CSV table of C-alpha atoms in Angstrom, one decimal:
chain,number,residue,atom,x,y,z
A,23,UNK,CA,-0.2,0.4,-0.5
A,24,UNK,CA,1.2,3.1,-0.8
A,25,UNK,CA,2.3,6.2,1.3
A,26,UNK,CA,-0.7,7.8,2.2
A,27,UNK,CA,1.6,11.7,2.1
A,28,UNK,CA,2.0,10.9,-1.2
A,29,UNK,CA,-1.5,11.1,-2.9
A,30,UNK,CA,-1.0,13.2,-6.4
A,31,UNK,CA,-3.0,16.1,-7.2
A,32,UNK,CA,-4.3,17.6,-10.3
A,33,UNK,CA,-7.9,17.9,-12.2
A,34,UNK,CA,-8.1,21.5,-12.3
A,35,UNK,CA,-6.1,20.6,-8.7
A,36,UNK,CA,-8.9,17.7,-6.9
A,37,UNK,CA,-9.0,14.3,-7.8
A,38,UNK,CA,-5.8,13.3,-9.6
A,39,UNK,CA,-5.6,9.5,-7.8
A,40,UNK,CA,-3.5,6.6,-8.6
A,41,UNK,CA,-5.3,4.4,-11.6
A,42,UNK,CA,-5.9,1.6,-9.3
A,43,UNK,CA,-7.9,-1.3,-10.1
A,44,UNK,CA,-8.8,-1.3,-6.9
A,45,UNK,CA,-7.9,-0.5,-3.2
A,46,UNK,CA,-7.5,-3.1,-1.5
A,47,UNK,CA,-4.9,-5.6,-2.1
A,48,UNK,CA,-5.3,-9.5,-3.4
A,49,UNK,CA,-9.5,-8.6,-5.5
A,50,UNK,CA,-8.9,-8.7,-9.1
A,51,UNK,CA,-12.0,-8.7,-11.7
A,52,UNK,CA,-13.1,-11.6,-13.4
A,53,UNK,CA,-13.3,-11.0,-17.0
A,54,UNK,CA,-15.5,-13.4,-18.7
A,55,UNK,CA,-16.7,-13.8,-21.9
A,56,UNK,CA,-20.2,-13.3,-23.2
A,57,UNK,CA,-22.4,-13.6,-26.2
A,58,UNK,CA,-26.4,-13.1,-24.0
A,59,UNK,CA,-27.0,-10.7,-21.5
A,60,UNK,CA,-26.5,-12.3,-18.7
A,61,UNK,CA,-24.4,-11.5,-15.0
A,62,UNK,CA,-21.0,-12.0,-16.8
A,63,UNK,CA,-21.9,-9.4,-19.1
A,64,UNK,CA,-23.8,-7.1,-16.8
A,65,UNK,CA,-20.2,-7.5,-15.0
A,66,UNK,CA,-17.8,-6.6,-17.9
A,67,UNK,CA,-20.0,-3.1,-18.8
A,68,UNK,CA,-19.2,-1.9,-15.8
A,69,UNK,CA,-15.7,-2.8,-15.5
A,70,UNK,CA,-15.4,-1.1,-18.7
A,71,UNK,CA,-17.1,1.3,-17.1
A,72,UNK,CA,-15.1,1.8,-14.0
A,73,UNK,CA,-11.9,1.1,-15.9
A,74,UNK,CA,-12.5,5.0,-17.5
A,75,UNK,CA,-14.0,6.6,-14.3
A,76,UNK,CA,-11.4,8.9,-13.8
A,77,UNK,CA,-11.9,10.7,-17.5
A,78,UNK,CA,-14.9,11.9,-18.6
A,79,UNK,CA,-18.9,10.9,-19.8
A,80,UNK,CA,-17.3,10.8,-23.4
A,81,UNK,CA,-14.1,8.8,-22.4
A,82,UNK,CA,-16.8,5.9,-20.2
A,83,UNK,CA,-19.0,6.1,-24.0
A,84,UNK,CA,-16.0,5.2,-26.4
A,85,UNK,CA,-14.8,2.5,-24.4
A,86,UNK,CA,-17.8,0.8,-23.7
A,87,UNK,CA,-17.8,1.0,-27.9
A,88,UNK,CA,-14.4,-0.3,-27.8
A,89,UNK,CA,-14.5,-3.1,-25.8
A,90,UNK,CA,-18.3,-4.4,-26.8
A,91,UNK,CA,-18.1,-3.6,-30.5
A,92,UNK,CA,-18.1,-8.3,-30.7
A,93,UNK,CA,-20.9,-8.6,-28.4
A,94,UNK,CA,-24.0,-10.0,-29.1
A,95,UNK,CA,-26.1,-7.1,-26.9
A,96,UNK,CA,-29.5,-6.7,-26.6
A,97,UNK,CA,-30.9,-5.2,-24.8
A,98,UNK,CA,-34.2,-3.8,-23.4
A,99,UNK,CA,-35.2,-0.9,-20.9
A,100,UNK,CA,-35.7,-2.9,-17.8
A,101,UNK,CA,-32.2,-4.4,-18.1
A,102,UNK,CA,-30.8,-0.9,-18.1
A,103,UNK,CA,-32.9,0.1,-15.4
A,104,UNK,CA,-31.6,-2.4,-13.8
A,105,UNK,CA,-27.6,-1.4,-14.6
A,106,UNK,CA,-28.2,1.8,-13.7
A,107,UNK,CA,-29.8,0.6,-10.7
A,108,UNK,CA,-26.2,-1.3,-9.7
A,109,UNK,CA,-24.1,1.6,-10.8
A,110,UNK,CA,-25.5,3.6,-7.9
A,111,UNK,CA,-24.0,7.1,-7.4
A,112,UNK,CA,-21.5,6.6,-9.9
A,113,UNK,CA,-23.0,9.1,-12.2
A,114,UNK,CA,-20.3,9.2,-14.6
A,115,UNK,CA,-20.4,5.5,-15.6
A,116,UNK,CA,-24.2,5.9,-15.4
A,117,UNK,CA,-24.7,8.5,-17.5
A,118,UNK,CA,-22.0,6.8,-20.2
A,119,UNK,CA,-24.0,3.4,-19.8
A,120,UNK,CA,-26.6,5.2,-20.7
A,121,UNK,CA,-26.1,7.2,-23.8
A,122,UNK,CA,-23.7,3.9,-25.1
A,123,UNK,CA,-27.3,2.1,-24.6
A,124,UNK,CA,-28.7,4.3,-27.0
A,125,UNK,CA,-26.6,4.2,-29.5
A,126,UNK,CA,-27.2,0.1,-29.9
A,127,UNK,CA,-28.8,-1.3,-32.9
A,128,UNK,CA,-32.2,-2.3,-31.8
A,129,UNK,CA,-33.2,-0.3,-28.7
A,130,UNK,CA,-34.0,3.3,-28.0
A,131,UNK,CA,-34.9,4.6,-24.1
A,132,UNK,CA,-38.0,5.7,-23.0
A,133,UNK,CA,-39.9,7.0,-20.2
A,134,UNK,CA,-38.2,4.0,-17.9
A,135,UNK,CA,-35.1,4.3,-18.0
A,136,UNK,CA,-34.9,8.5,-18.7
A,137,UNK,CA,-36.6,8.8,-15.7
A,138,UNK,CA,-33.7,6.5,-13.8
A,139,UNK,CA,-31.0,7.6,-15.7
A,140,UNK,CA,-32.6,11.7,-14.1
A,141,UNK,CA,-33.2,10.0,-10.2
A,142,UNK,CA,-28.6,9.4,-10.6
A,143,UNK,CA,-27.9,12.5,-11.1
A,144,UNK,CA,-30.2,14.2,-9.4
A,145,UNK,CA,-29.3,12.6,-6.6
A,146,UNK,CA,-25.9,13.6,-6.9
A,147,UNK,CA,-26.6,16.5,-7.7
A,148,UNK,CA,-26.0,16.9,-11.5
A,149,UNK,CA,-28.4,19.7,-11.8
A,150,UNK,CA,-27.1,20.5,-14.8
A,151,UNK,CA,-27.1,17.1,-16.9
A,152,UNK,CA,-30.3,16.2,-14.9
A,153,UNK,CA,-32.8,19.0,-16.7
A,154,UNK,CA,-30.8,18.1,-20.1
A,155,UNK,CA,-31.9,14.8,-19.9
A,156,UNK,CA,-35.3,16.6,-18.6
A,157,UNK,CA,-35.9,19.5,-21.2
A,158,UNK,CA,-34.3,15.5,-24.2
A,159,UNK,CA,-37.6,14.0,-22.7
A,160,UNK,CA,-39.9,16.1,-23.1
A,161,UNK,CA,-40.2,16.8,-26.5
A,162,UNK,CA,-40.1,13.1,-27.1
A,163,UNK,CA,-43.4,13.3,-25.0
A,164,UNK,CA,-41.7,10.8,-22.6
A,165,UNK,CA,-42.0,12.8,-18.5
A,166,UNK,CA,-45.1,10.9,-16.3
A,167,UNK,CA,-45.6,11.9,-12.9
A,168,UNK,CA,-43.0,9.6,-11.6
A,169,UNK,CA,-40.2,12.0,-13.8
A,170,UNK,CA,-41.6,15.0,-11.7
A,171,UNK,CA,-41.6,12.7,-8.8
A,172,UNK,CA,-38.0,12.1,-8.6
A,173,UNK,CA,-37.4,15.4,-10.5
A,174,UNK,CA,-39.0,17.7,-7.1
A,175,UNK,CA,-37.6,15.3,-4.5
A,176,UNK,CA,-33.6,15.4,-5.5
A,177,UNK,CA,-34.6,19.7,-5.8
A,178,UNK,CA,-36.1,19.5,-2.2
A,179,UNK,CA,-33.4,17.2,-1.1
A,180,UNK,CA,-30.8,19.5,-2.0
A,181,UNK,CA,-32.3,22.6,-1.1
A,182,UNK,CA,-33.6,23.7,-4.3
A,183,UNK,CA,-37.2,24.1,-2.8
A,184,UNK,CA,-37.5,27.5,-4.2
A,185,UNK,CA,-36.6,25.6,-7.8
A,186,UNK,CA,-38.9,23.3,-7.3
A,187,UNK,CA,-41.9,24.7,-6.9
A,188,UNK,CA,-41.2,27.1,-10.0
A,189,UNK,CA,-40.4,23.6,-11.5
A,190,UNK,CA,-44.0,23.0,-11.2
A,191,UNK,CA,-45.2,26.3,-11.7
A,192,UNK,CA,-44.7,25.3,-15.1
A,193,UNK,CA,-45.7,22.0,-14.9
A,194,UNK,CA,-47.9,21.8,-18.0
A,195,UNK,CA,-45.0,23.1,-20.3
A,196,UNK,CA,-43.1,19.2,-19.6
A,197,UNK,CA,-47.2,18.3,-20.7
A,198,UNK,CA,-48.8,17.9,-16.7
A,199,UNK,CA,-51.6,19.4,-15.7
A,200,UNK,CA,-52.0,21.4,-11.9
A,201,UNK,CA,-54.2,18.9,-10.4
A,202,UNK,CA,-54.9,17.4,-7.7
A,203,UNK,CA,-52.0,14.3,-7.8
A,204,UNK,CA,-49.2,16.2,-9.3
A,205,UNK,CA,-49.9,18.6,-6.5
A,206,UNK,CA,-49.9,16.4,-3.7
A,207,UNK,CA,-46.9,15.4,-5.1
A,208,UNK,CA,-44.6,18.5,-4.5
A,209,UNK,CA,-46.7,19.2,-1.2
A,210,UNK,CA,-45.0,15.4,-0.3
A,211,UNK,CA,-41.3,16.2,-0.7
A,212,UNK,CA,-42.0,19.3,1.2
A,213,UNK,CA,-42.9,18.0,4.0
A,214,UNK,CA,-41.3,15.0,4.0
A,215,UNK,CA,-37.7,17.1,4.1
A,216,UNK,CA,-39.8,19.2,7.1
A,217,UNK,CA,-40.6,22.5,5.0
A,218,UNK,CA,-44.6,22.3,6.3
A,219,UNK,CA,-44.3,26.0,6.2
A,220,UNK,CA,-43.5,26.4,2.5
A,221,UNK,CA,-46.1,23.2,2.0
A,222,UNK,CA,-48.6,25.3,3.6
A,223,UNK,CA,-48.1,28.8,1.9
A,224,UNK,CA,-47.8,26.6,-1.6
A,225,UNK,CA,-50.8,24.9,-0.7
A,226,UNK,CA,-53.0,28.3,0.2
A,227,UNK,CA,-51.5,29.8,-3.1
A,228,UNK,CA,-52.5,26.8,-5.2
A,229,UNK,CA,-55.3,26.8,-3.7
A,230,UNK,CA,-58.6,27.9,-6.5
A,231,UNK,CA,-56.5,25.0,-8.8
A,232,UNK,CA,-57.2,21.5,-7.4
A,233,UNK,CA,-59.2,20.1,-4.6
A,234,UNK,CA,-57.5,18.6,-1.8
A,235,UNK,CA,-58.4,15.4,-0.9
A,236,UNK,CA,-58.0,13.0,1.7
A,237,UNK,CA,-53.9,12.2,0.4
A,238,UNK,CA,-53.5,16.8,0.7
A,239,UNK,CA,-54.3,16.1,4.1
A,240,UNK,CA,-52.6,13.5,5.6
A,241,UNK,CA,-49.3,14.9,3.7
A,242,UNK,CA,-49.5,17.5,6.2
A,243,UNK,CA,-51.0,15.4,9.3
A,244,UNK,CA,-47.5,13.4,8.6
A,245,UNK,CA,-45.0,17.0,8.5
A,246,UNK,CA,-46.6,18.2,11.1
A,247,UNK,CA,-45.6,15.2,12.7
A,248,UNK,CA,-42.4,15.2,11.8
A,249,UNK,CA,-42.2,18.2,13.6
A,250,UNK,CA,-43.1,17.2,16.3
A,251,UNK,CA,-46.2,19.7,16.1
A,252,UNK,CA,-48.9,17.5,17.1
A,253,UNK,CA,-51.2,20.1,17.9
A,254,UNK,CA,-50.9,21.9,14.5
A,255,UNK,CA,-51.7,18.0,13.2
A,256,UNK,CA,-54.5,17.9,14.7
A,257,UNK,CA,-55.9,21.6,13.0
A,258,UNK,CA,-55.5,19.9,9.7
A,259,UNK,CA,-57.2,17.1,10.7
A,260,UNK,CA,-60.4,19.7,11.8
A,261,UNK,CA,-59.4,21.4,8.2
A,262,UNK,CA,-60.3,17.7,6.5
A,263,UNK,CA,-64.0,16.9,8.4
A,264,UNK,CA,-64.8,21.2,7.4
A,265,UNK,CA,-63.5,19.8,3.7
A,266,UNK,CA,-65.7,16.8,4.1
A,267,UNK,CA,-62.5,14.4,4.0
A,268,UNK,CA,-63.1,11.7,6.8
A,269,UNK,CA,-60.1,10.7,8.3
A,270,UNK,CA,-58.9,7.0,7.7
A,271,UNK,CA,-56.0,4.7,8.8
A,272,UNK,CA,-53.1,6.7,7.6
A,273,UNK,CA,-54.1,10.1,9.6
A,274,UNK,CA,-54.8,8.8,13.0
A,275,UNK,CA,-50.9,6.1,12.3
A,276,UNK,CA,-48.9,9.3,11.3
A,277,UNK,CA,-50.7,10.8,15.0
A,278,UNK,CA,-49.9,7.5,16.5
A,279,UNK,CA,-46.6,7.6,15.3
A,280,UNK,CA,-45.6,11.5,17.0
A,281,UNK,CA,-47.4,10.2,20.1
A,282,UNK,CA,-44.8,7.2,20.5
A,283,UNK,CA,-41.5,9.7,19.3
A,284,UNK,CA,-43.2,11.8,22.3
A,285,UNK,CA,-43.6,9.2,24.6
A,286,UNK,CA,-47.2,9.7,24.7
A,287,UNK,CA,-48.4,5.9,25.6
A,288,UNK,CA,-51.3,6.4,27.1
A,289,UNK,CA,-52.5,8.8,24.4
A,290,UNK,CA,-50.9,6.0,22.0
A,291,UNK,CA,-53.4,3.4,23.9
A,292,UNK,CA,-56.5,5.4,23.9
A,293,UNK,CA,-55.9,6.9,20.3
A,294,UNK,CA,-55.8,2.9,19.4
A,295,UNK,CA,-58.9,2.7,21.1
A,296,UNK,CA,-60.5,5.6,19.6
A,297,UNK,CA,-59.2,3.6,16.2
A,298,UNK,CA,-61.6,1.0,16.8
A,299,UNK,CA,-64.8,2.4,18.2
A,300,UNK,CA,-65.5,5.5,15.0
A,301,UNK,CA,-65.3,1.6,12.4
A,302,UNK,CA,-61.4,2.8,11.5
A,303,UNK,CA,-59.7,-0.1,13.3
A,304,UNK,CA,-55.2,0.2,13.4
A,305,UNK,CA,-54.2,-1.9,10.5
A,306,UNK,CA,-51.1,-3.9,10.3
A,307,UNK,CA,-49.1,-0.5,9.5
A,308,UNK,CA,-50.3,1.6,12.2
A,309,UNK,CA,-49.1,-1.9,14.5
A,310,UNK,CA,-45.8,-1.6,12.2
A,311,UNK,CA,-44.7,1.7,12.6
A,312,UNK,CA,-46.4,1.9,16.5
A,313,UNK,CA,-43.7,-0.8,18.0
A,314,UNK,CA,-40.2,0.2,14.9
A,315,UNK,CA,-41.2,4.1,17.1
A,316,UNK,CA,-41.7,2.2,20.3
A,317,UNK,CA,-38.5,-0.3,19.2
A,318,UNK,CA,-36.3,3.4,18.1
A,319,UNK,CA,-36.8,4.4,22.0
A,320,UNK,CA,-36.1,0.7,23.3
A,321,UNK,CA,-39.0,0.8,24.7
A,322,UNK,CA,-40.1,-2.9,25.2
A,323,UNK,CA,-42.9,-3.0,27.5
A,324,UNK,CA,-45.5,-1.2,25.1
A,325,UNK,CA,-44.3,-3.5,22.5
A,326,UNK,CA,-45.4,-6.6,23.7
A,327,UNK,CA,-49.3,-4.9,24.7
A,328,UNK,CA,-49.2,-3.8,21.4
A,329,UNK,CA,-48.4,-7.5,19.7
A,330,UNK,CA,-51.6,-8.6,22.1
A,331,UNK,CA,-53.9,-6.3,21.2
A,332,UNK,CA,-53.1,-6.8,17.4
A,333,UNK,CA,-53.2,-10.4,18.2
A,334,UNK,CA,-56.5,-9.5,19.8
A,335,UNK,CA,-58.5,-7.5,17.2
A,336,UNK,CA,-57.1,-10.4,14.8
A,337,UNK,CA,-55.5,-8.7,12.5
A,338,UNK,CA,-52.7,-10.3,10.7
A,339,UNK,CA,-49.1,-9.4,10.9
A,340,UNK,CA,-46.8,-9.0,7.2
A,341,UNK,CA,-44.0,-8.9,6.4
A,342,UNK,CA,-43.1,-5.2,7.3
A,343,UNK,CA,-44.2,-5.9,10.6
A,344,UNK,CA,-42.0,-9.7,11.1
A,345,UNK,CA,-38.7,-7.1,9.8
A,346,UNK,CA,-39.8,-4.3,11.8
A,347,UNK,CA,-40.0,-7.2,14.6
A,348,UNK,CA,-36.9,-9.3,13.9
A,349,UNK,CA,-34.6,-6.0,14.5
A,350,UNK,CA,-36.1,-5.0,17.8
A,351,UNK,CA,-35.8,-7.9,19.1
A,352,UNK,CA,-31.6,-8.3,17.9
A,353,UNK,CA,-31.3,-4.6,19.7
A,354,UNK,CA,-32.3,-5.9,22.9
A,355,UNK,CA,-30.4,-9.5,22.3
A,356,UNK,CA,-33.1,-11.3,21.8
A,357,UNK,CA,-31.7,-13.5,19.2
A,358,UNK,CA,-33.0,-16.9,19.8
A,359,UNK,CA,-37.0,-14.4,20.0
A,360,UNK,CA,-35.2,-13.5,16.7
A,361,UNK,CA,-34.5,-16.6,15.2
A,362,UNK,CA,-37.4,-18.8,15.4
A,363,UNK,CA,-39.3,-15.6,14.1
A,364,UNK,CA,-37.6,-16.0,11.4
A,365,UNK,CA,-37.8,-19.6,11.3
A,366,UNK,CA,-40.7,-20.1,12.5
A,367,UNK,CA,-43.3,-17.8,13.0
A,368,UNK,CA,-42.7,-16.1,9.2
A,369,UNK,CA,-43.7,-19.1,8.1
A,370,UNK,CA,-47.0,-20.6,9.9
A,371,UNK,CA,-48.2,-17.5,9.6
A,372,UNK,CA,-47.5,-17.9,4.8
A,373,UNK,CA,-44.9,-14.6,4.9
A,374,UNK,CA,-41.9,-15.4,3.3
A,375,UNK,CA,-39.0,-13.7,3.7
A,376,UNK,CA,-38.2,-10.6,1.8
A,377,UNK,CA,-34.7,-9.6,1.1
A,378,UNK,CA,-35.0,-6.8,3.9
A,379,UNK,CA,-35.4,-9.8,6.4
A,380,UNK,CA,-32.8,-11.9,5.2
A,381,UNK,CA,-30.2,-8.4,5.5
A,382,UNK,CA,-32.3,-7.5,9.1
A,383,UNK,CA,-30.6,-11.5,10.0
A,384,UNK,CA,-27.6,-10.4,9.1
A,385,UNK,CA,-27.2,-7.2,11.4
A,386,UNK,CA,-28.8,-9.0,14.2
A,387,UNK,CA,-26.1,-11.2,14.6
A,388,UNK,CA,-23.2,-8.5,13.9
A,389,UNK,CA,-25.1,-6.7,16.4
A,390,UNK,CA,-24.9,-9.0,18.7
A,391,UNK,CA,-21.1,-10.3,17.6
A,392,UNK,CA,-22.3,-13.7,15.9
A,393,UNK,CA,-20.0,-13.2,13.1
A,394,UNK,CA,-19.9,-16.7,11.8
A,395,UNK,CA,-24.1,-16.8,12.3
A,396,UNK,CA,-24.2,-13.7,10.4
A,397,UNK,CA,-22.4,-15.1,7.2
A,398,UNK,CA,-24.3,-18.6,7.6
A,399,UNK,CA,-27.6,-16.4,6.2
A,400,UNK,CA,-25.4,-14.2,3.9
A,401,UNK,CA,-24.3,-17.3,2.3
A,402,UNK,CA,-28.2,-19.3,2.4
A,403,UNK,CA,-28.7,-15.8,0.3
A,404,UNK,CA,-25.4,-16.7,-2.3
A,405,UNK,CA,-27.9,-20.3,-2.7
A,406,UNK,CA,-31.6,-18.5,-3.2
A,407,UNK,CA,-32.6,-19.3,-6.6
A,408,UNK,CA,-34.5,-15.9,-6.3
A,409,UNK,CA,-32.6,-13.1,-7.2
A,410,UNK,CA,-35.2,-10.6,-5.8
A,411,UNK,CA,-33.3,-12.3,-2.1
A,412,UNK,CA,-29.6,-12.5,-3.4
A,413,UNK,CA,-26.8,-9.8,-1.5
A,414,UNK,CA,-27.7,-5.8,-2.1
A,415,UNK,CA,-25.3,-3.0,-0.6
A,416,UNK,CA,-26.8,-2.8,2.4
A,417,UNK,CA,-26.4,-6.5,3.0
A,418,UNK,CA,-22.5,-6.2,3.4
A,419,UNK,CA,-23.0,-3.0,5.6
A,420,UNK,CA,-22.9,-4.9,9.0
A,421,UNK,CA,-20.7,-7.2,8.7
A,422,UNK,CA,-18.0,-4.7,7.2
A,423,UNK,CA,-18.9,-2.7,11.3
A,424,UNK,CA,-18.3,-5.8,12.9
A,425,UNK,CA,-15.3,-7.4,10.6
A,426,UNK,CA,-13.6,-3.3,11.5
A,427,UNK,CA,-14.6,-3.2,15.5
A,428,UNK,CA,-13.7,-7.1,16.3
A,429,UNK,CA,-10.3,-6.3,14.0
A,430,UNK,CA,-7.6,-9.3,12.5
A,431,UNK,CA,-9.4,-9.8,10.1
A,432,UNK,CA,-8.1,-8.9,7.1
A,433,UNK,CA,-8.9,-11.8,5.3
A,434,UNK,CA,-12.6,-12.2,5.7
A,435,UNK,CA,-12.9,-8.0,5.1
A,436,UNK,CA,-10.8,-8.7,1.2
A,437,UNK,CA,-13.2,-12.0,0.6
A,438,UNK,CA,-16.3,-9.6,0.9
A,439,UNK,CA,-15.1,-6.9,-1.0
A,440,UNK,CA,-14.0,-9.7,-3.5
A,441,UNK,CA,-17.9,-11.0,-3.8
A,442,UNK,CA,-19.1,-7.6,-3.8
A,443,UNK,CA,-16.8,-6.9,-6.8
A,444,UNK,CA,-16.7,-10.3,-8.9
A,445,UNK,CA,-19.7,-12.6,-7.4
A,446,UNK,CA,-22.5,-10.2,-7.3
A,447,UNK,CA,-21.4,-6.8,-9.2
A,448,UNK,CA,-22.1,-4.1,-7.5
A,449,UNK,CA,-20.5,-1.3,-7.2
A,450,UNK,CA,-20.0,1.0,-3.6
A,451,UNK,CA,-21.8,3.6,-3.2
A,452,UNK,CA,-21.1,6.7,-0.9
A,453,UNK,CA,-22.8,5.5,2.4
A,454,UNK,CA,-20.8,2.4,2.4
A,455,UNK,CA,-17.4,4.1,1.1
A,456,UNK,CA,-18.4,6.5,4.4
A,457,UNK,CA,-18.6,3.7,6.7
A,458,UNK,CA,-15.6,1.7,5.8
A,459,UNK,CA,-13.9,5.5,6.0
A,460,UNK,CA,-15.0,5.9,9.7
A,461,UNK,CA,-14.5,2.2,10.0
A,462,UNK,CA,-10.8,2.1,9.0
A,463,UNK,CA,-10.2,5.4,11.4
A,464,UNK,CA,-11.5,3.7,14.4
A,465,UNK,CA,-9.6,0.6,14.3
A,466,UNK,CA,-6.3,2.9,12.5
A,467,UNK,CA,-6.1,2.0,9.4
A,468,UNK,CA,-6.3,5.1,7.9
A,469,UNK,CA,-4.5,4.6,5.0
A,470,UNK,CA,-6.8,2.3,3.7
A,471,UNK,CA,-9.3,5.4,4.0
A,472,UNK,CA,-6.8,7.5,2.3
A,473,UNK,CA,-7.2,5.0,-0.1
A,474,UNK,CA,-10.9,4.9,0.0
A,475,UNK,CA,-11.2,8.4,-0.5
A,476,UNK,CA,-9.4,8.2,-3.5
A,477,UNK,CA,-11.1,6.0,-5.0
A,478,UNK,CA,-14.3,7.9,-3.9
A,479,UNK,CA,-12.6,11.3,-5.8
A,480,UNK,CA,-11.6,8.8,-8.7
A,481,UNK,CA,-15.2,7.6,-9.2
A,482,UNK,CA,-17.0,11.1,-9.0
A,483,UNK,CA,-18.1,10.0,-5.7
A,484,UNK,CA,-18.0,12.1,-2.6
A,485,UNK,CA,-19.5,11.8,0.8
A,486,UNK,CA,-23.0,12.9,1.6
A,487,UNK,CA,-21.5,14.4,5.5
A,488,UNK,CA,-18.7,16.9,6.0
A,489,UNK,CA,-17.9,15.5,9.4
A,490,UNK,CA,-16.2,12.3,6.7
A,491,UNK,CA,-13.9,14.6,5.1
A,492,UNK,CA,-13.4,16.5,7.7
A,493,UNK,CA,-12.3,13.3,9.9
A,494,UNK,CA,-9.7,12.6,7.2
A,495,UNK,CA,-8.3,16.3,7.3
A,496,UNK,CA,-8.0,15.5,11.1
A,497,UNK,CA,-5.7,12.2,10.9
A,498,UNK,CA,-3.8,13.3,8.0
A,499,UNK,CA,-2.4,16.4,9.8
A,500,UNK,CA,-1.8,14.3,12.8
A,501,UNK,CA,0.1,12.0,11.0
A,502,UNK,CA,2.1,15.2,9.0
A,503,UNK,CA,1.0,14.2,6.0
A,504,UNK,CA,1.3,17.0,4.0
A,505,UNK,CA,0.5,16.7,0.5
A,506,UNK,CA,-2.7,14.9,1.9
A,507,UNK,CA,-3.9,17.3,4.4
A,508,UNK,CA,-4.1,19.7,1.6
A,509,UNK,CA,-5.8,17.5,-0.6
A,510,UNK,CA,-8.8,17.0,1.3
A,511,UNK,CA,-8.7,20.7,2.5
A,512,UNK,CA,-9.4,21.4,-2.0
A,513,UNK,CA,-11.5,19.4,-1.9
A,514,UNK,CA,-14.1,20.3,0.7
A,515,UNK,CA,-13.7,23.7,-0.3
A,516,UNK,CA,-14.8,22.8,-3.2
A,517,UNK,CA,-17.2,19.9,-2.8
A,518,UNK,CA,-18.9,22.6,0.3
A,519,UNK,CA,-21.9,22.5,-1.9
A,520,UNK,CA,-22.9,18.8,-1.3
A,521,UNK,CA,-22.8,19.7,2.4
């Protein structure tokens, strides 16, 4: 491993790094060939894009054209969307693949592929390029409600809520209309980002353009509850009734969660009894929300009361309920009970585990330092014939955390990273990189952390929180790595907009 103090700069002052094939010694790329579109070929596409990650989008396109010119590739929109999903936060490789795919014989992008690419760009805060694609979609008549939903969500998440409102104001030029469905998308986006006051102003501004429905008011109830302003949430319910709309189970569930967060457990049970008395009994989603909130607060006794109440109303648990319950049991160390639910009770209720269930069981074992059991679950996932149950990046997070906490498990870490790349054909995203960086720093393996940030920058991926770069800067300065310190300072300066 090269000395961390030797990281080079360039590429406009930031991010010109060594062109390593992978950041961990011992991991190599599998270079299988295939004449049909399968896992091996998808891996080859990702590998080809990855190899020129330090260049421009055009370089990715050219590299794909050169290396795949002899392949008989039959693309479909589903395949393209799946590939874009696999690139994760690597927007440059994703866009290069997107442009290359549109050049392939017998294939042209439709709405879903465009919308996915728009979402990838928006998530990576590449707003100019995102808008170029949106205008291209508009010219082709491809814009849908889902497209606008992604655009508004990414704008508001980036703090550009005023631009989101202007986009809605101009929505008719994008082929959509100002109606209840479209304004609900904007209101929901604003409220989920806790811009409830702004959402209220938008509601009043466009009140004459639409008729609010149950979802409109539920959005506000949820927004006020996120801010723990239950009085305002209850005012929204009053306004709801004044408009002739009967509160739904979703309405009550939002209020219930807010009371849970404030530890008003007497009010929780009182409100649940009220729901039953007015003919709007809690459903599985309600019970799941309540036990999740209670579990987050470490309130175990009320959870068992909730489960008893659920059984008394003959409300059948679903996959979301079981996933939440397993997670809660793991957090309090009830591993045997979590395992029993996973192996026995779910099946007795006719509920099959999904990818989240498997990931949750891995997290439960890792939280309780049972790495062998966690790896057994991983192997079980890898042996599954159902592709929906194959490991994803969320599968590996708890394993990384446990390995770094225990130390002296470099071989296992390398094996897992090798599996991510060569077996599951996944790209690390910003969250996974950041988790590994913090983990390496915590156990004193700072050179590994510096190589990880190099790898991120070379792929045009940046930490979502400034504290990651602050941590690296602190470690570099403490060790006297002058070049690295300066490089990280420039990185913080250039990409402050991300924070």
